[in-house]
XYZ file of C-alpha atoms in Angstrom:
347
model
C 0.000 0.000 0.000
C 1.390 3.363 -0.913
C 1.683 5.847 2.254
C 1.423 9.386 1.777
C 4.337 10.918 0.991
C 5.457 13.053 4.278
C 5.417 16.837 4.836
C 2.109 17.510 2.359
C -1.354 18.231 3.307
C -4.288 17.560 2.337
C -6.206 20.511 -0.049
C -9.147 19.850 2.432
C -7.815 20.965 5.173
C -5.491 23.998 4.244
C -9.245 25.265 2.803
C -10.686 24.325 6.130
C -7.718 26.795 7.615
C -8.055 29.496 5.382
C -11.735 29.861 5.760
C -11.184 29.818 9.887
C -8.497 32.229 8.999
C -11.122 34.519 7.473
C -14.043 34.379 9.780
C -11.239 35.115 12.745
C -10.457 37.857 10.430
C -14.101 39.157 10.699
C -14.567 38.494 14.464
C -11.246 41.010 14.790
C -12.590 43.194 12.509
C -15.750 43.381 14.918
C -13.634 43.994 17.961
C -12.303 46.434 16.993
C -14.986 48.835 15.642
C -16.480 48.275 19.070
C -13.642 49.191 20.736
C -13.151 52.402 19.038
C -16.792 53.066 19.442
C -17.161 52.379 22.906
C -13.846 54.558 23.356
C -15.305 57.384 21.767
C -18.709 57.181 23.312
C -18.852 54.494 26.477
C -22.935 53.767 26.382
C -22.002 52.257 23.038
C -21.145 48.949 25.564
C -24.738 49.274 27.103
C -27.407 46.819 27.637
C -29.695 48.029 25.635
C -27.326 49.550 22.723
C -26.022 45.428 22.511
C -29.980 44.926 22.317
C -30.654 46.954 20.298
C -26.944 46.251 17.708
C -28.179 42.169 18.208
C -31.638 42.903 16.822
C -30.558 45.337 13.783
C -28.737 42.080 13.068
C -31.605 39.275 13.439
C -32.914 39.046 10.552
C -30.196 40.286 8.346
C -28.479 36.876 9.929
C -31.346 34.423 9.028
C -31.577 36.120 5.633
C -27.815 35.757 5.160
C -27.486 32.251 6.683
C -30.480 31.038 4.016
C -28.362 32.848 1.316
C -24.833 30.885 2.384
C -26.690 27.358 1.106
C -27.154 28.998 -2.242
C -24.363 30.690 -2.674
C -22.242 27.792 -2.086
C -23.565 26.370 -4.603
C -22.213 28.819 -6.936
C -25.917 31.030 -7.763
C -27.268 33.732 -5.566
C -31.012 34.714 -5.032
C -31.639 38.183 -5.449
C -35.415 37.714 -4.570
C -34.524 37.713 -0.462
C -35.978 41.331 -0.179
C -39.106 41.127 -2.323
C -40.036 37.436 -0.436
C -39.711 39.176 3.377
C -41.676 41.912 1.795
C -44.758 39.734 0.564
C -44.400 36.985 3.854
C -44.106 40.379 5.872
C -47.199 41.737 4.650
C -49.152 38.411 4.041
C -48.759 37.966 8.078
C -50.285 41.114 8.284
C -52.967 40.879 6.540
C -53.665 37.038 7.820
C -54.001 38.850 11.586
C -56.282 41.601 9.924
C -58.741 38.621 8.154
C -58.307 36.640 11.072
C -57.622 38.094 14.174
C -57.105 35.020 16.267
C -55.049 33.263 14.460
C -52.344 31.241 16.582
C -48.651 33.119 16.380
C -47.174 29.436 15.897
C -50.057 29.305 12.632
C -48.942 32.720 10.956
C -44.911 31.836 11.652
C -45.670 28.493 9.668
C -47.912 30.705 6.894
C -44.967 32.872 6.427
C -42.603 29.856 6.294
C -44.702 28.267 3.958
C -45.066 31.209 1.605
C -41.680 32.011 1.697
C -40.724 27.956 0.682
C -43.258 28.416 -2.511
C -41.419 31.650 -3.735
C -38.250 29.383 -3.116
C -39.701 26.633 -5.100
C -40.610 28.763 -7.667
C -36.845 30.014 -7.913
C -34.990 26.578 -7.468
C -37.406 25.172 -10.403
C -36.354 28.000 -12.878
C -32.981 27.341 -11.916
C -32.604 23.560 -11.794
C -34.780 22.551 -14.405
C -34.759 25.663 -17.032
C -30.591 25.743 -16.000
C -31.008 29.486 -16.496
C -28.125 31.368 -14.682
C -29.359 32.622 -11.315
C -28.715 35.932 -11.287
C -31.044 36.024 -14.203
C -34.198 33.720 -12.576
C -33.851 35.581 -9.060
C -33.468 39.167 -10.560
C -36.787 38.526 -12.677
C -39.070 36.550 -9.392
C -37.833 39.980 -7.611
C -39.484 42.339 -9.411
C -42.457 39.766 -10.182
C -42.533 39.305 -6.147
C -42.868 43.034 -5.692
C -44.762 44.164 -8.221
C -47.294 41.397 -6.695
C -46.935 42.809 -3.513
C -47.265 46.792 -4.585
C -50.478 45.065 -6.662
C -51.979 43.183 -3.683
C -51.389 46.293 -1.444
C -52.248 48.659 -3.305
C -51.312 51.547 -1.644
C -52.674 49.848 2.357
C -50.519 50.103 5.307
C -50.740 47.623 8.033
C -49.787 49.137 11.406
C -49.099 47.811 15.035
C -52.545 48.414 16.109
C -53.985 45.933 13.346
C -51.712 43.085 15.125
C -52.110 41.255 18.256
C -50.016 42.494 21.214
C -48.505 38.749 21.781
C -47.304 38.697 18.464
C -45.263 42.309 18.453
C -43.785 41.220 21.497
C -42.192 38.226 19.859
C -40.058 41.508 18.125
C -39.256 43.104 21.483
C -39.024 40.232 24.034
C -35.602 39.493 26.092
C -34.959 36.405 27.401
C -32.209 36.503 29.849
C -32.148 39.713 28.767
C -30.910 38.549 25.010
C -33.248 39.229 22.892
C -36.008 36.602 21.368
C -35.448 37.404 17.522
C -31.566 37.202 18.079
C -32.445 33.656 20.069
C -34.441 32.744 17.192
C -31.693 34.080 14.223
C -28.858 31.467 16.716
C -31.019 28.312 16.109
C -31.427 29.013 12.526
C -27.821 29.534 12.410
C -26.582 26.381 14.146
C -29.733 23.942 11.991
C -28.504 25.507 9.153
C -24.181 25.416 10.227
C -24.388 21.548 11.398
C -26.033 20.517 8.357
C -23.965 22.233 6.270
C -21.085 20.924 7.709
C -22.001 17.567 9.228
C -24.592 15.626 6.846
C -23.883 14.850 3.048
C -26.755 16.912 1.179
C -25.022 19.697 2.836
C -21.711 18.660 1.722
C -22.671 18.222 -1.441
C -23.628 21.830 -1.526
C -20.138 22.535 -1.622
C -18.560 20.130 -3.903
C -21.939 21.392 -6.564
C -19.783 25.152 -5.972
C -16.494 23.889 -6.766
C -17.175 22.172 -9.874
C -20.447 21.416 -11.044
C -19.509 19.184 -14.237
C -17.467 16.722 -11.660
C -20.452 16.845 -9.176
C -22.454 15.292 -11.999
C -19.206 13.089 -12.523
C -19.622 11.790 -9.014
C -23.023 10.949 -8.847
C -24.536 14.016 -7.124
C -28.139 14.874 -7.703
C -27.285 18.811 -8.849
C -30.430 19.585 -10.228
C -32.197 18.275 -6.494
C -29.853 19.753 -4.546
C -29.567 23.216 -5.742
C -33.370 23.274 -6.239
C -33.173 22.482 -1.811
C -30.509 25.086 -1.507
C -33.606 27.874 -3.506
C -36.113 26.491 -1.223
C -34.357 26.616 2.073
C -33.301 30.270 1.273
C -37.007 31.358 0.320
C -37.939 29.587 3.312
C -35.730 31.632 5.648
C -36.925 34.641 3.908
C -40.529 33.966 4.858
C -39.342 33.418 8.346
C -37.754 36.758 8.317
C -40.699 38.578 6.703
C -42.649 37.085 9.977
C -40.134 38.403 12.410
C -39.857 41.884 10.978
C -43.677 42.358 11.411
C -43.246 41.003 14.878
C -40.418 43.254 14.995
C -41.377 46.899 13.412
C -44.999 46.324 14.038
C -46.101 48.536 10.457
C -45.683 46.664 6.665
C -46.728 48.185 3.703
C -45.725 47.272 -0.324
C -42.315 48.912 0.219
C -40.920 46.691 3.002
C -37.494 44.913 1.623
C -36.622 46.989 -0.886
C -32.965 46.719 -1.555
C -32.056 44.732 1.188
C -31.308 41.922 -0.982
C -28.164 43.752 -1.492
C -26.971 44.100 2.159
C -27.790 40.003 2.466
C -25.272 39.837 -0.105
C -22.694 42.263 1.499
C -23.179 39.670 4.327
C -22.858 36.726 2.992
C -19.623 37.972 1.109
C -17.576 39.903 3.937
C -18.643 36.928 6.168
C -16.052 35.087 3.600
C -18.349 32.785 1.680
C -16.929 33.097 -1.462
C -19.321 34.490 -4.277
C -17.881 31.912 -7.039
C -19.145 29.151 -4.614
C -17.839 26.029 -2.786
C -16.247 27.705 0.300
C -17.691 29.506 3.491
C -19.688 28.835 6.421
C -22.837 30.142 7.352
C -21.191 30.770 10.779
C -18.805 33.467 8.581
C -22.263 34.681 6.993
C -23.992 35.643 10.111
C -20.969 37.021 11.581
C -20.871 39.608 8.264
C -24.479 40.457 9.030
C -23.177 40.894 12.471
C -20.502 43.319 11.379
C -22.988 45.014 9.345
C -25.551 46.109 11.426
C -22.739 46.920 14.206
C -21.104 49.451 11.336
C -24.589 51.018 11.277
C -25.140 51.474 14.684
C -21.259 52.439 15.441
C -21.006 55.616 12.460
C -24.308 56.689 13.937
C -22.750 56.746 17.805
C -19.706 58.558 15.770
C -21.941 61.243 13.835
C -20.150 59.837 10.709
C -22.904 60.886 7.430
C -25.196 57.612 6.744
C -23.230 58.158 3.171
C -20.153 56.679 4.520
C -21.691 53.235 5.762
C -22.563 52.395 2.159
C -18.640 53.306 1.269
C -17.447 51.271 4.146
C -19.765 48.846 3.143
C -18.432 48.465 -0.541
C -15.043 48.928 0.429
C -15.434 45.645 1.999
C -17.002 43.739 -0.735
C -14.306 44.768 -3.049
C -11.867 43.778 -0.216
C -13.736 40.261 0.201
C -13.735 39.534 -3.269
C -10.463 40.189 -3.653
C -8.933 38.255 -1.318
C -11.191 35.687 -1.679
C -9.961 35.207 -5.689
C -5.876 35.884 -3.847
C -6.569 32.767 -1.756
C -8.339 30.611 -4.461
C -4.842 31.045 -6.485
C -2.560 30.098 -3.436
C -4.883 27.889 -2.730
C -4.547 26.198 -6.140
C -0.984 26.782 -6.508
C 0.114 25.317 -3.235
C -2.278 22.356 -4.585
C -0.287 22.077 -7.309
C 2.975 21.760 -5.627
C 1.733 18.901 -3.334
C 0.834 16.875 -6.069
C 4.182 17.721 -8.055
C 5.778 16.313 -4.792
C 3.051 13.122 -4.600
C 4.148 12.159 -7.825
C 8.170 12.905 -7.092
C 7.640 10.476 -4.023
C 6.210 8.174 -5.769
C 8.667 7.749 -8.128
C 11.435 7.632 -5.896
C 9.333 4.931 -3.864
C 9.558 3.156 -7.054
């Protein structure tokens, strides 16, 4: 039996390392804008300013968690913002036509109407095999314009909601808050099954090459049409928590964020060409998103510079994700130059 010829690694793991590498890099990245906040203004460190940072970032972080398990699979759904919108106002109106309908009921409505736009996405995409970016960019304006339609010009406010259900949006427990509680168990479902079962893994190896997925048996079609369903249902789920949590939806509700789930998903180091990244990274960029809003705000800094900041660190992700994908790939390479060399020497 041939042994492994000693002093190379396996590609596997120097990924694995490199990925850590960047999520560490985003966690320090974090520290440190709170340190210079909190050192220019100390109730930046408060109770209720961490409440109040932790839900900003709720349902940015289920939104970019459900957009990690597409994006790994080299596409992207653009149609994030215009689903929350239409789950976010569907709930509404469900506790308008019904006002006694069960909180778990309306969660699982939203859920389930966020999973149909998803189906409707992952079925363009698997079975048409029409890029992505395409599919998702038309079901976003179709999801919108059926919203503005369906609407039509109606505002649902706090009042029209029952009180149990707005205080799923403002509830602490421990004094974290519920939605944040909430955004966690999405994250570790959606982490350990990325990481731990094989229609997750296959996720990744879809990203890296799709043509030797196929090669190896995988079921690409099936399991990016999964990866378009889980994201649309995580959408509907956050559509349901930001009614819970701003208590007023109207046709307009989403618009653009679609973008900042991308801005996420990306400076959380899930690379945008696919087959690398966590969803661990993912929520930590929505993290360090939402704490860059609240942080130039404590700093009087003009709301023009946290869209600079926040493209300067796309172009920086991308970047260095594409510098690493070439070491990466170069240092591959070189092992397998040195495989062979052993090998023949072993000969």
């Amino acid at each position: 039996m041939k042994r492994p010829v000693e002093g190379t690694a396996h590609p596997r793991s120097g990924a694995r390392r490199v990925w850590a590498a960047r999520e560490l890099g985003v966690l320090l990245a974090l520290a440190l804008l709170v340190a210079v906040t909190a050192a220019d203004n100390s109730r930046f460190l408060s109770a209720q300013s961490i409440r109040d940072v932790l839900l900003s970032a709720s349902i940015l972080m289920v939104l970019a968690v459900g957009q990690t398990v597409v994006v790994v699979t080299r596409n992207i759904d653009l149609s994030v913002g215009s689903v929350l919108g239409l789950t976010a106002f569907a709930t509404g109106k469900l506790f308008v036509a019904a006002p006694g309908t069960p909180i778990l009921l309306a969660v699982l409505a939203g859920v389930g109407l966020g999973a149909l736009c998803g189906l409707l996405n992952g079925a363009l995409v698997a079975a048409a095999r029409v890029p992505a970016l395409v599919i998702t960019l038309g079901t976003l304006y179709v999801l919108r314009g059926i919203d503005h339609s369906w609407a039509s010009g109606e505002q649902i406010n706090a009042a029209d909601m029952p009180r149990s259900f707005l205080d799923l949006g403002t509830a602490t427990l421990l004094g974290v808050p519920v939605l944040a509680l909430l955004a966690a168990a999405v994250l570790v479902v959606v982490a350990v099954w990325l990481s731990s079962y094989r229609s997750g893994r296959e996720l990744y190896a879809i990203g890296s090459e799709p043509a030797a997925a196929r090669l190896a048996g995988i079921a690409v079609g099936r399991r990016v049409f999964t990866a378009f369903l889980v994201s649309g249902a995580l959408a509907g789920l956050a559509g349901v928590l930001h009614a819970a949590r701003y208590g007023t939806v109207d046709a307009t509700v989403g618009t653009g964020l679609e973008l900042q789930v991308v801005a996420a998903v990306v400076v959380g180091g899930v690379a945008i060409f696919g087959g690398s990244g966590t969803a661990w990274g993912a929520a930590l960029g929505a993290l360090l998103l939402a704490t860059i809003g609240s942080s130039l705000a404590v700093l009087r800094v003009d709301p023009f510079w946290q869209q600079a900041v926040v493209g300067a660190l796309i172009l920086a992700a991308i970047g260095l994700d594409r510098l690493l994908a070439a070491r990466m790939a170069a240092r591959a390479v070189r092992s397998q130059g040195r495989a062979r060399e052993g090998t023949s020497h072993g000969a």
